[in-house]
Short mmCIF file of C-alpha atoms and ligand atoms in Angstrom, two decimals:
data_model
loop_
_atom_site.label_atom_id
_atom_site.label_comp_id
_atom_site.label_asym_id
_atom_site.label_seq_id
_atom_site.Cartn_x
_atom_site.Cartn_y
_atom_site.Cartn_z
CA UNK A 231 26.85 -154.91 78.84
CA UNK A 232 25.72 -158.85 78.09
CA UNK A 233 22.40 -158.12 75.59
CA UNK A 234 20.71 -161.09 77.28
CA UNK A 235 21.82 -160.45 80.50
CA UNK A 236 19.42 -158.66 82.62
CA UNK A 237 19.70 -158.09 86.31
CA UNK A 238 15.87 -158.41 87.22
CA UNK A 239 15.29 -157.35 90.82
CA UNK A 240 11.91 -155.43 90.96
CA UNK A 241 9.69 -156.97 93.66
CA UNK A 242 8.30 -158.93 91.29
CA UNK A 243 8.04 -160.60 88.68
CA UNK A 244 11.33 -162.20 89.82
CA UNK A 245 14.47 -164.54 88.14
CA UNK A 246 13.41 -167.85 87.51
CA UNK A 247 15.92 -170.35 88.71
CA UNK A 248 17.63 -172.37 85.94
CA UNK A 249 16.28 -175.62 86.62
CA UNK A 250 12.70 -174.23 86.99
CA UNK A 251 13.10 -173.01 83.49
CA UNK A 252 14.06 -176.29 83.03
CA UNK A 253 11.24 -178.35 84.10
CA UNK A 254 8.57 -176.03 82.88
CA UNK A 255 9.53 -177.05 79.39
CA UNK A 256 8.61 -180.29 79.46
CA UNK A 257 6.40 -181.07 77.26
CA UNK A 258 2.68 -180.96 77.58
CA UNK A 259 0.39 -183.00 78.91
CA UNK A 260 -3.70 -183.95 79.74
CA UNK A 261 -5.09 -182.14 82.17
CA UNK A 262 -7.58 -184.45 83.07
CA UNK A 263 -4.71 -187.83 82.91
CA UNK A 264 -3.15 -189.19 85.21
CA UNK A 265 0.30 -187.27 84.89
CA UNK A 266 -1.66 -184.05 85.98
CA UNK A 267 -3.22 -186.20 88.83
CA UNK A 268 0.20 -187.25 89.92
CA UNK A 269 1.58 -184.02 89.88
CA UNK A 270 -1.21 -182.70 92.06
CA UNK A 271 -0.83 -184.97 94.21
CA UNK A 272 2.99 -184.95 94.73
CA UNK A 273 2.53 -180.85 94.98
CA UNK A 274 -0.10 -181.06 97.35
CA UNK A 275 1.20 -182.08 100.85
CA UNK A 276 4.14 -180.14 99.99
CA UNK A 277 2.84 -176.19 99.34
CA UNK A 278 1.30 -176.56 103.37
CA UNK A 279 4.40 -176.54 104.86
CA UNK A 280 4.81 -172.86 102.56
CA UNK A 281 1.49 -171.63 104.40
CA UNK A 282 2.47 -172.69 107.76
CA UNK A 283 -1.02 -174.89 107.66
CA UNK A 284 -2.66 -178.25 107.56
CA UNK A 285 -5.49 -176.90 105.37
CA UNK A 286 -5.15 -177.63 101.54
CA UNK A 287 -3.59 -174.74 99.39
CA UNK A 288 -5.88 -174.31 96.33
CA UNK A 289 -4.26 -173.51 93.18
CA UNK A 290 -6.13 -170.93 90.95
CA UNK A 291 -4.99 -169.81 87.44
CA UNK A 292 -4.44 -166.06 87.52
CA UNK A 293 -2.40 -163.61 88.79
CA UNK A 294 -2.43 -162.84 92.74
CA UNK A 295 -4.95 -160.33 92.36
CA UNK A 296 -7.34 -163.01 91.32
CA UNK A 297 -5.99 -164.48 94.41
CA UNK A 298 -7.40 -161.29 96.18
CA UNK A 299 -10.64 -161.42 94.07
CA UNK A 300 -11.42 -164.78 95.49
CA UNK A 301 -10.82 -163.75 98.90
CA UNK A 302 -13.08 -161.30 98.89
CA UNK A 303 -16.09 -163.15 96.54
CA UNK A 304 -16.01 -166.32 98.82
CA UNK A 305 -15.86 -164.26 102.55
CA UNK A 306 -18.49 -161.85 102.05
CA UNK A 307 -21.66 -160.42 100.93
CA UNK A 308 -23.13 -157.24 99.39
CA UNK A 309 -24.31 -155.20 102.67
CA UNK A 310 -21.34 -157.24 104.31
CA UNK A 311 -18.94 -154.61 106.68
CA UNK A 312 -15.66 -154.79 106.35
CA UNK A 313 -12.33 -153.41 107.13
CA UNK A 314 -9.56 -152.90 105.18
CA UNK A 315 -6.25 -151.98 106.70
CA UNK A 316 -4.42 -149.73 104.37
CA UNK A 317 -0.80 -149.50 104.49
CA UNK A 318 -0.09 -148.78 100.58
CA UNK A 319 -0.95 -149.44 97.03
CA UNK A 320 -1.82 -153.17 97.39
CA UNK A 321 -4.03 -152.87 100.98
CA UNK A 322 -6.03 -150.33 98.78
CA UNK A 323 -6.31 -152.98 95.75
CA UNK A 324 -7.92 -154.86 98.18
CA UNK A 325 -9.95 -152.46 99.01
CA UNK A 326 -10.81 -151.68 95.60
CA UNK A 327 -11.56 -155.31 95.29
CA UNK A 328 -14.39 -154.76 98.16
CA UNK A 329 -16.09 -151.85 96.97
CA UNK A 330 -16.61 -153.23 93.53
CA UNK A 331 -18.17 -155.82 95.01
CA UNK A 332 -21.01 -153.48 96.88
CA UNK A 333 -18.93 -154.66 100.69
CA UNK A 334 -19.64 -151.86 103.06
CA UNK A 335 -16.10 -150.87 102.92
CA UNK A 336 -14.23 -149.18 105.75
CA UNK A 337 -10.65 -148.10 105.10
CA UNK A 338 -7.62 -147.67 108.24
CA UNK A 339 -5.12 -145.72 106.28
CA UNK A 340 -1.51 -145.80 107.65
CA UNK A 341 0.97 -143.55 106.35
CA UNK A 342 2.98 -145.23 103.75
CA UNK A 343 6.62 -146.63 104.78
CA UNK A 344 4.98 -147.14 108.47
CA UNK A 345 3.64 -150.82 109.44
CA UNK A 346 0.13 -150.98 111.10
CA UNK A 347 -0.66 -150.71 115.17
CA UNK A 348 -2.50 -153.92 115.91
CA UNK A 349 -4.00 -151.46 118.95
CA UNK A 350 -5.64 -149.89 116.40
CA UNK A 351 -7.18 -152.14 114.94
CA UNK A 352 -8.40 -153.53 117.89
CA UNK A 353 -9.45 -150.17 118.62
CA UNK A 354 -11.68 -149.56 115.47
CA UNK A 355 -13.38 -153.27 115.55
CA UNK A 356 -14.26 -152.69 119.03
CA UNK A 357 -16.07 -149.46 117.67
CA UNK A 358 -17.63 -150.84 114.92
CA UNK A 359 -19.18 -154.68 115.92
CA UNK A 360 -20.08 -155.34 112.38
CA UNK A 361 -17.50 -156.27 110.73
CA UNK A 362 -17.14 -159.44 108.87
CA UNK A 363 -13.63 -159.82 107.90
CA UNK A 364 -10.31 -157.75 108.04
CA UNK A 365 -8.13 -157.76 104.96
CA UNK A 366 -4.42 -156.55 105.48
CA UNK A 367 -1.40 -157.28 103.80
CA UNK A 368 1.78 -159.01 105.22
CA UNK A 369 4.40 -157.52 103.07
CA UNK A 370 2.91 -154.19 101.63
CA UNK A 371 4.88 -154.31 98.24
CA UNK A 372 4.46 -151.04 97.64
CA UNK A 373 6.43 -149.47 100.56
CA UNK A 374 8.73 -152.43 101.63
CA UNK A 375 6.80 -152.83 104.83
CA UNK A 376 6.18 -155.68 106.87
CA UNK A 377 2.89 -155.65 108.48
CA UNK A 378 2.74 -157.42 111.81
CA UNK A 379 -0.02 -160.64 110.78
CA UNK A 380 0.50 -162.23 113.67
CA UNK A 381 -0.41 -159.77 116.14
CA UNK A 382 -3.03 -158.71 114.31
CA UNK A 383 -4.80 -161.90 113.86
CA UNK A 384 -4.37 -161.90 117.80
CA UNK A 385 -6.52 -158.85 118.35
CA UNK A 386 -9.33 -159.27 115.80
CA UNK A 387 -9.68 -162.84 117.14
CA UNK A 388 -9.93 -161.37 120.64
CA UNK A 389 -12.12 -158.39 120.13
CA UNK A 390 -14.76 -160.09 117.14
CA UNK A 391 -15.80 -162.77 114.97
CA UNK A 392 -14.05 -161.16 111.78
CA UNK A 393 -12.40 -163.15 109.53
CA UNK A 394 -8.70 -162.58 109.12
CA UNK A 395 -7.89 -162.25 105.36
CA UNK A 396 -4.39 -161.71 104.63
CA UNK A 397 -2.50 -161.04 101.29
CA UNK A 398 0.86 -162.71 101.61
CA UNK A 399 1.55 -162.13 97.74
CA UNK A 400 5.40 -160.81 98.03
CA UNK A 401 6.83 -162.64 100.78
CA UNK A 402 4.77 -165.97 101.67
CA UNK A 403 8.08 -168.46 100.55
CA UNK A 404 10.39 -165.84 101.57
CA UNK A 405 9.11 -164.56 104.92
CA UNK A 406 8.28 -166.94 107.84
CA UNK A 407 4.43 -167.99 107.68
CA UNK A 408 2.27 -169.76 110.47
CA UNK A 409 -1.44 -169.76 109.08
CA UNK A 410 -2.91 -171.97 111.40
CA UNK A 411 -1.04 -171.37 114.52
CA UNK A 412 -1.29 -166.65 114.42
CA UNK A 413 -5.21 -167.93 112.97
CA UNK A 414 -5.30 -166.36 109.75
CA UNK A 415 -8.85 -167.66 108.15
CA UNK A 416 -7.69 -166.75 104.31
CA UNK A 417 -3.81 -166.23 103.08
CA UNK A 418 -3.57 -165.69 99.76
CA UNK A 419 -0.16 -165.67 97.51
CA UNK A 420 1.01 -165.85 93.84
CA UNK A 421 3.45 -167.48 91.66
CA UNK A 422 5.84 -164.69 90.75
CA UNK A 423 6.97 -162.98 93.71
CA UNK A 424 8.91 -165.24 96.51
CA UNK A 425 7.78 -168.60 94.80
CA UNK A 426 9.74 -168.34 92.05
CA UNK A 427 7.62 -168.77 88.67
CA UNK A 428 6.36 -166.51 85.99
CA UNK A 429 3.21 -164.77 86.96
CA UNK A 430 -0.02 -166.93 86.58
CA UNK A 431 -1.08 -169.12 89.91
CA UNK A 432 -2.79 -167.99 92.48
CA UNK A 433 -2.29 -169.85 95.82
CA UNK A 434 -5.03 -169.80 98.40
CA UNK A 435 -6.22 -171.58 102.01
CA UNK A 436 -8.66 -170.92 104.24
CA UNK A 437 -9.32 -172.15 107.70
CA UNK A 438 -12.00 -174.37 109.36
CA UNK A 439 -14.17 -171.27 109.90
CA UNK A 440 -13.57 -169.35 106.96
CA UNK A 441 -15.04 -172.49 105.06
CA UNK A 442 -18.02 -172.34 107.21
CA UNK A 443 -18.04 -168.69 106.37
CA UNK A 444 -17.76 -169.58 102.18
CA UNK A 445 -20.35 -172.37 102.38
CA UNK A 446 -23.08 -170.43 103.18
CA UNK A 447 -21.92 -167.02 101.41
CA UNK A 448 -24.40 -166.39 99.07
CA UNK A 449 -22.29 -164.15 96.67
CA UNK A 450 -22.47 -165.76 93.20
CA UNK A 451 -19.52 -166.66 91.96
CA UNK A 452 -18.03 -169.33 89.35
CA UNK A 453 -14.19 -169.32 88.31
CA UNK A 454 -13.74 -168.06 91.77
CA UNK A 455 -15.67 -170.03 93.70
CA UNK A 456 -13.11 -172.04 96.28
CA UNK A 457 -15.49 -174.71 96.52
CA UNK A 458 -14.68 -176.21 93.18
CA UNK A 459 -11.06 -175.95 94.01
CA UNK A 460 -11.59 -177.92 97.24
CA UNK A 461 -13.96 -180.56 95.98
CA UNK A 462 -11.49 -181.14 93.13
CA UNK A 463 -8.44 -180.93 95.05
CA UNK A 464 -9.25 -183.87 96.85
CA UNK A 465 -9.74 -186.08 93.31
CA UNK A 466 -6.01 -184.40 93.15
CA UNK A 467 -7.54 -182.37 90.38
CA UNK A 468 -8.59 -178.70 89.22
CA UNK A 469 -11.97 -177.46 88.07
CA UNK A 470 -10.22 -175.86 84.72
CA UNK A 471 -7.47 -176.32 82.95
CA UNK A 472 -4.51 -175.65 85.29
CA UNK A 473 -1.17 -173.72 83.96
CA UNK A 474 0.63 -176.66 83.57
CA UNK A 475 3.71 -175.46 82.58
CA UNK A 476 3.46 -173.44 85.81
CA UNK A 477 2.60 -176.52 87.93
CA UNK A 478 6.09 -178.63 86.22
CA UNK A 479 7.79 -175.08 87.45
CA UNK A 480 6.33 -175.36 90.71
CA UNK A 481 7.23 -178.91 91.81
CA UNK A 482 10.77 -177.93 90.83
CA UNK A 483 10.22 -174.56 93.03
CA UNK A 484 9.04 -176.89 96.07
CA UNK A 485 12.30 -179.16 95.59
CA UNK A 486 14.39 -176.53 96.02
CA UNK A 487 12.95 -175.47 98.79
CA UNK A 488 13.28 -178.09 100.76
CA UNK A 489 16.19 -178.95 99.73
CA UNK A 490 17.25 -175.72 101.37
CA UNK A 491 14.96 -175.79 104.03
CA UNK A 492 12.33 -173.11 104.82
CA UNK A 493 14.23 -171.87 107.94
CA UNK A 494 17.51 -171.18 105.85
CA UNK A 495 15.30 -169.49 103.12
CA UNK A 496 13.72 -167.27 105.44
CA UNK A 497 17.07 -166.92 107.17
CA UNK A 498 18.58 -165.52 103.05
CA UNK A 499 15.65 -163.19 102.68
CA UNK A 500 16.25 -161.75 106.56
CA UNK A 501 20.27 -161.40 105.70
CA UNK A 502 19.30 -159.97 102.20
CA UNK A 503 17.06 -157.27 104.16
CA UNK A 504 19.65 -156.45 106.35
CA UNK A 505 22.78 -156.16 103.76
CA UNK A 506 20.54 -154.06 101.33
CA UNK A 507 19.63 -151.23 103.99
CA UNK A 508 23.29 -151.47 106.23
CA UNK A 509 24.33 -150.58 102.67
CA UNK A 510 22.01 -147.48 102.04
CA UNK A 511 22.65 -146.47 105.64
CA UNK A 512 26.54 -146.28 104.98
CA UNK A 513 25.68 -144.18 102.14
CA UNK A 514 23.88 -141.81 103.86
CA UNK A 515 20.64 -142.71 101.69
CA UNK A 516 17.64 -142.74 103.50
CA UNK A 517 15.03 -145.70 104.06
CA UNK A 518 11.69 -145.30 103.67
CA UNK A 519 11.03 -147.55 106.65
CA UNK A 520 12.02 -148.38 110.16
CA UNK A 521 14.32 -151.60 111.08
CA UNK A 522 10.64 -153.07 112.94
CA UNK A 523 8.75 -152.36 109.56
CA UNK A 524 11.25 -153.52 107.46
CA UNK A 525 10.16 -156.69 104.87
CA UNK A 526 12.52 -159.33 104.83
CA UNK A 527 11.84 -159.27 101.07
CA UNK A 528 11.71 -155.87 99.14
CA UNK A 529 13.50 -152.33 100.27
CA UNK A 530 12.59 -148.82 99.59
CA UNK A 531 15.06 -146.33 99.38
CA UNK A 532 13.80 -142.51 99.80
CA UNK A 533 16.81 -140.80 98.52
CA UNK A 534 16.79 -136.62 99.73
CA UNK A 535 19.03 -134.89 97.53
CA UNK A 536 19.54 -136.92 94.41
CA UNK A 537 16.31 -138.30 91.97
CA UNK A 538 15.48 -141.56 92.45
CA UNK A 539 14.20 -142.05 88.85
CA UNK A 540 17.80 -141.00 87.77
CA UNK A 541 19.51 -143.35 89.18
CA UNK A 542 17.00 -146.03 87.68
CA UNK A 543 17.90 -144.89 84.51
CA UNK A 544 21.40 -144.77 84.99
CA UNK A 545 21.64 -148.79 86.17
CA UNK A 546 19.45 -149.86 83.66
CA UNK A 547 21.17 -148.15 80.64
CA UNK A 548 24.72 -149.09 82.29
CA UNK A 549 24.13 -152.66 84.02
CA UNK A 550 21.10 -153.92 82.15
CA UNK A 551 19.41 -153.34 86.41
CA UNK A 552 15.87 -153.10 86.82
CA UNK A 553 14.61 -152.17 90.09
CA UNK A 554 10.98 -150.86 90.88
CA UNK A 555 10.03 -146.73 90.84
CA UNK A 556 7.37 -145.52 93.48
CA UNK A 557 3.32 -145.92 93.20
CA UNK A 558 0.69 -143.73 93.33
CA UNK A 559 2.25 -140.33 95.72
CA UNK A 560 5.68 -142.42 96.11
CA UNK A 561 5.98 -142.05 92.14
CA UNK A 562 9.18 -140.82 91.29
CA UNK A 563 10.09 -139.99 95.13
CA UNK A 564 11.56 -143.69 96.19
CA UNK A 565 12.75 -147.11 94.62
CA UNK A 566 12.45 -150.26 95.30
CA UNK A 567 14.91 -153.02 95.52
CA UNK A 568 13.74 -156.55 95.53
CA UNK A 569 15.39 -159.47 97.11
CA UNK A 570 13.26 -162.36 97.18
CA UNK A 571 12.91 -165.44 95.72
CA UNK A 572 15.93 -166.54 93.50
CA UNK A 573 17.94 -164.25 95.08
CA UNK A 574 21.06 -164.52 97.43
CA UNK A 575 23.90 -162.49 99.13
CA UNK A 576 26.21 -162.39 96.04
CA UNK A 577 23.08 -160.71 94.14
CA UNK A 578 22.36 -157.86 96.52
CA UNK A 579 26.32 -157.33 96.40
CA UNK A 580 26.12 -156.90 92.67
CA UNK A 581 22.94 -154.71 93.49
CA UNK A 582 25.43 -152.73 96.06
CA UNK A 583 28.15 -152.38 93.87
CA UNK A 584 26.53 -151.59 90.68
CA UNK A 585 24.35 -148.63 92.12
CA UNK A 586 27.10 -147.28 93.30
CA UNK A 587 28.90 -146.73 89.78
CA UNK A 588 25.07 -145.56 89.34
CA UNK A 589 25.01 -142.97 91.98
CA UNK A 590 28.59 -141.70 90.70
CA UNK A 591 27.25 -141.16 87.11
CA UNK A 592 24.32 -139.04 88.37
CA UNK A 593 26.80 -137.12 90.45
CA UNK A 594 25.67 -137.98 93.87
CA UNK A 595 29.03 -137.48 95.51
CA UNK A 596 29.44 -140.78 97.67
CA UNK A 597 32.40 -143.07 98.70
CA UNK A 598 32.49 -145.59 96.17
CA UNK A 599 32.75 -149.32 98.11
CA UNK A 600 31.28 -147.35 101.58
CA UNK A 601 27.74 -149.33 100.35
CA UNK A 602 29.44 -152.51 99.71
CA UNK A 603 31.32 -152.66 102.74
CA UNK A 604 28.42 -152.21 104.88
CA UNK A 605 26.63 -155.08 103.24
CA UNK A 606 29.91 -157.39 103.39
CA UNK A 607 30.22 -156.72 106.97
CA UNK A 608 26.97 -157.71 107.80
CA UNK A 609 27.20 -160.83 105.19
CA UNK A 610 30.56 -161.84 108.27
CA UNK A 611 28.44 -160.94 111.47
CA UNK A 612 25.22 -162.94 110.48
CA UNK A 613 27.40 -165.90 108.45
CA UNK A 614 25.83 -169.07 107.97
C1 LIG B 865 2.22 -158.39 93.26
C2 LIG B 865 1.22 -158.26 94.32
C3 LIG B 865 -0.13 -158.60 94.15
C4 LIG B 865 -0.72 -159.20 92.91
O1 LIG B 865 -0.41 -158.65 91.74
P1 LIG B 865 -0.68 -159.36 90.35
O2 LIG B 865 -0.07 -158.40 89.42
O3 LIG B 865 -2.15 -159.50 90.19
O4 LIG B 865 -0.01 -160.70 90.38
C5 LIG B 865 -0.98 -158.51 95.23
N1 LIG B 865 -0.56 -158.10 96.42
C6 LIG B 865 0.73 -157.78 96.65
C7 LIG B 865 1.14 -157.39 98.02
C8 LIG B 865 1.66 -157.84 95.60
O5 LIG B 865 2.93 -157.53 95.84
#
């Protein structure tokens, strides 16, 4: 095993591509010059197309659950009603998020591994008129589960006045994203999942009606408070001092994307999906979740006769591979493989092939190559 070699694919943090590493070393800088203003403002135009909107994406420093955090502190109001559809550990962060915050707090539960019915939601808002905003979350980290934002959106929007707050954290760059046209008021995202960087931005937007909805909240707030972001924003500047480092990472993170264009990233990420679980299927492993629920950029593996934890051990010790255990009442029962971001083909192949070996060494009596197969076969039928 290489000592500095590590194979990092937990659904986040993720690698860092070379060249991002790269630029975020250049040196530092002012944050209130002119090089920070020209960064800004060459970053700007170019994180909408990311979003899938026209509206500016503010940039906060903090991890995506300050993301989350600011969602919830701009939107709404102690006494406010909310729902908050729960589909796994990070719908009930948000949650969390709400009832610290003294929000009237009402929770849809879904069974983990299973993606939320829009119908229901439709069905609960239409018994309860109050509420002020629905929080979900597009990729439910957690469980490897794609929640369907789009239709969702489509039934609040037809049934209330709610806001439609929506935690893209692990997939927005990696996973097809139309704010404006499915009308999600708030998307939220951070820097270390699909986008790329270490952890510490915080990317959010909200829509023409979610600002109406922010100017007149009278929750106090102050690093939080999107309004500063805007104002400044538009003087291509921050209210604090920005991670700059990040930002230098970040235009680098936006030139590759375009240079590979957002429809052949999200095209990777849906070939990635599919190779990792035609892979598991071949070895008689079962998912956690159905081929509908499935997220394009992280896949849980709920293996019935073997531990999962062992076989984390056994690629880590062997291969130097990290991937992700269960939360909460998944602990110890699944893992998770991520495969977003800096990720391709040849990487979920090495993921194949080395668990595998890994699944030998615990015993689990499989056909070594069955896994690999699978994966290369689909790599042929969906070639690009
Ligand atoms: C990672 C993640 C977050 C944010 O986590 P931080 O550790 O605060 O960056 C929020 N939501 C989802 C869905 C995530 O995957």
């Amino acid at each position: 095993m290489l000592p500095d070699q590590h194979l990092l694919r937990i659904p986040g943090p993720s690698p860092i591509p070379p060249s991002v590493e790269r630029a975020m070393n250049r040196p530092m800088i002012g944050h209130r010059g002119q090089e920070t203003k020209e960064l800004l403002k060459a970053i700007r135009p170019r994180l909408k197309p990311v979003f899938g909107t026209e509206q500016d994406v503010l940039i906060i420093t903090g991890s995506g659950t300050s993301g989350l955090e600011t969602a919830v502190v701009n939107t709404v109001e102690p006494g406010d009603e909310v729902l908050v559809v729960v589909t796994g550990a990070f719908g009930d962060r948000f949650a969390k998020i709400c009832e610290a915050y003294q929000i009237k707090t009402h929770r849809y539960e879904v069974e983990w591994g299973s993606a939320v019915d829009p119908e229901n939601v439709k069905q609960f808002l239409e018994s309860h008129p109050g509420i002020k905003a629905v929080f979900a979350t597009y990729c439910e980290t957690s469980t490897g589960v794609l929640n369907p934002i789009s239709k969702i959106a489509e039934v609040v929007h037809a049934v209330s006045d709610a806001l439609v707050i929506v935690d893209g954290v692990s997939c927005v760059g990696g996973v097809q994203t139309k704010m404006d046209e499915w009308g999600i008021d708030v998307l939220v995202t951070g820097s270390q999942k699909a986008m790329m960087l270490p952890a510490g931005l915080t990317f959010i937007a909200a829509s023409e009606r979610a600002w109406q909805v922010i100017e007149s909240n009278k929750q106090s707030r102050f690093y939080l408070d999107l309004r500063k972001y805007r104002d400044n924003l538009q003087k291509n500047a921050t209210p604090f001092t920005p991670g700059l480092s990040l930002l230098f990472g970040l235009d680098q993170v936006l030139h590759l994307l375009e240079e590979e264009g957002l429809d052949n990233v999200y095209a990777r990420h849906q070939q990635m999906m599919k190779m990792t679980r035609a892979a598991f299927q071949a070895l008689h492993i079962p998912l956690l979740t159905s081929e509908e629920a499935a997220s394009p950029t992280v896949t849980a593996v709920k293996p019935e006769d073997f531990a999962a934890e062992e076989l984390r051990k056994a690629v880590k010790q062997h291969f130097n591979l990290s991937v992700a255990g269960g939360q909460q009442h998944l602990q110890g029962k699944i893992f998770r493989i991520g495969h977003m971001g800096y990720c391709s083909p040849a990487d979920v192949l090495q993921i194949i092939g080395v668990m595998e070996i890994g699944l030998q060494q615990i015993g689990k009596d499989i056909e070594l190559g069955a896994g690999t197969k699978a994966a290369q076969k689909v790599y042929l039928e969906t070639g690009r």
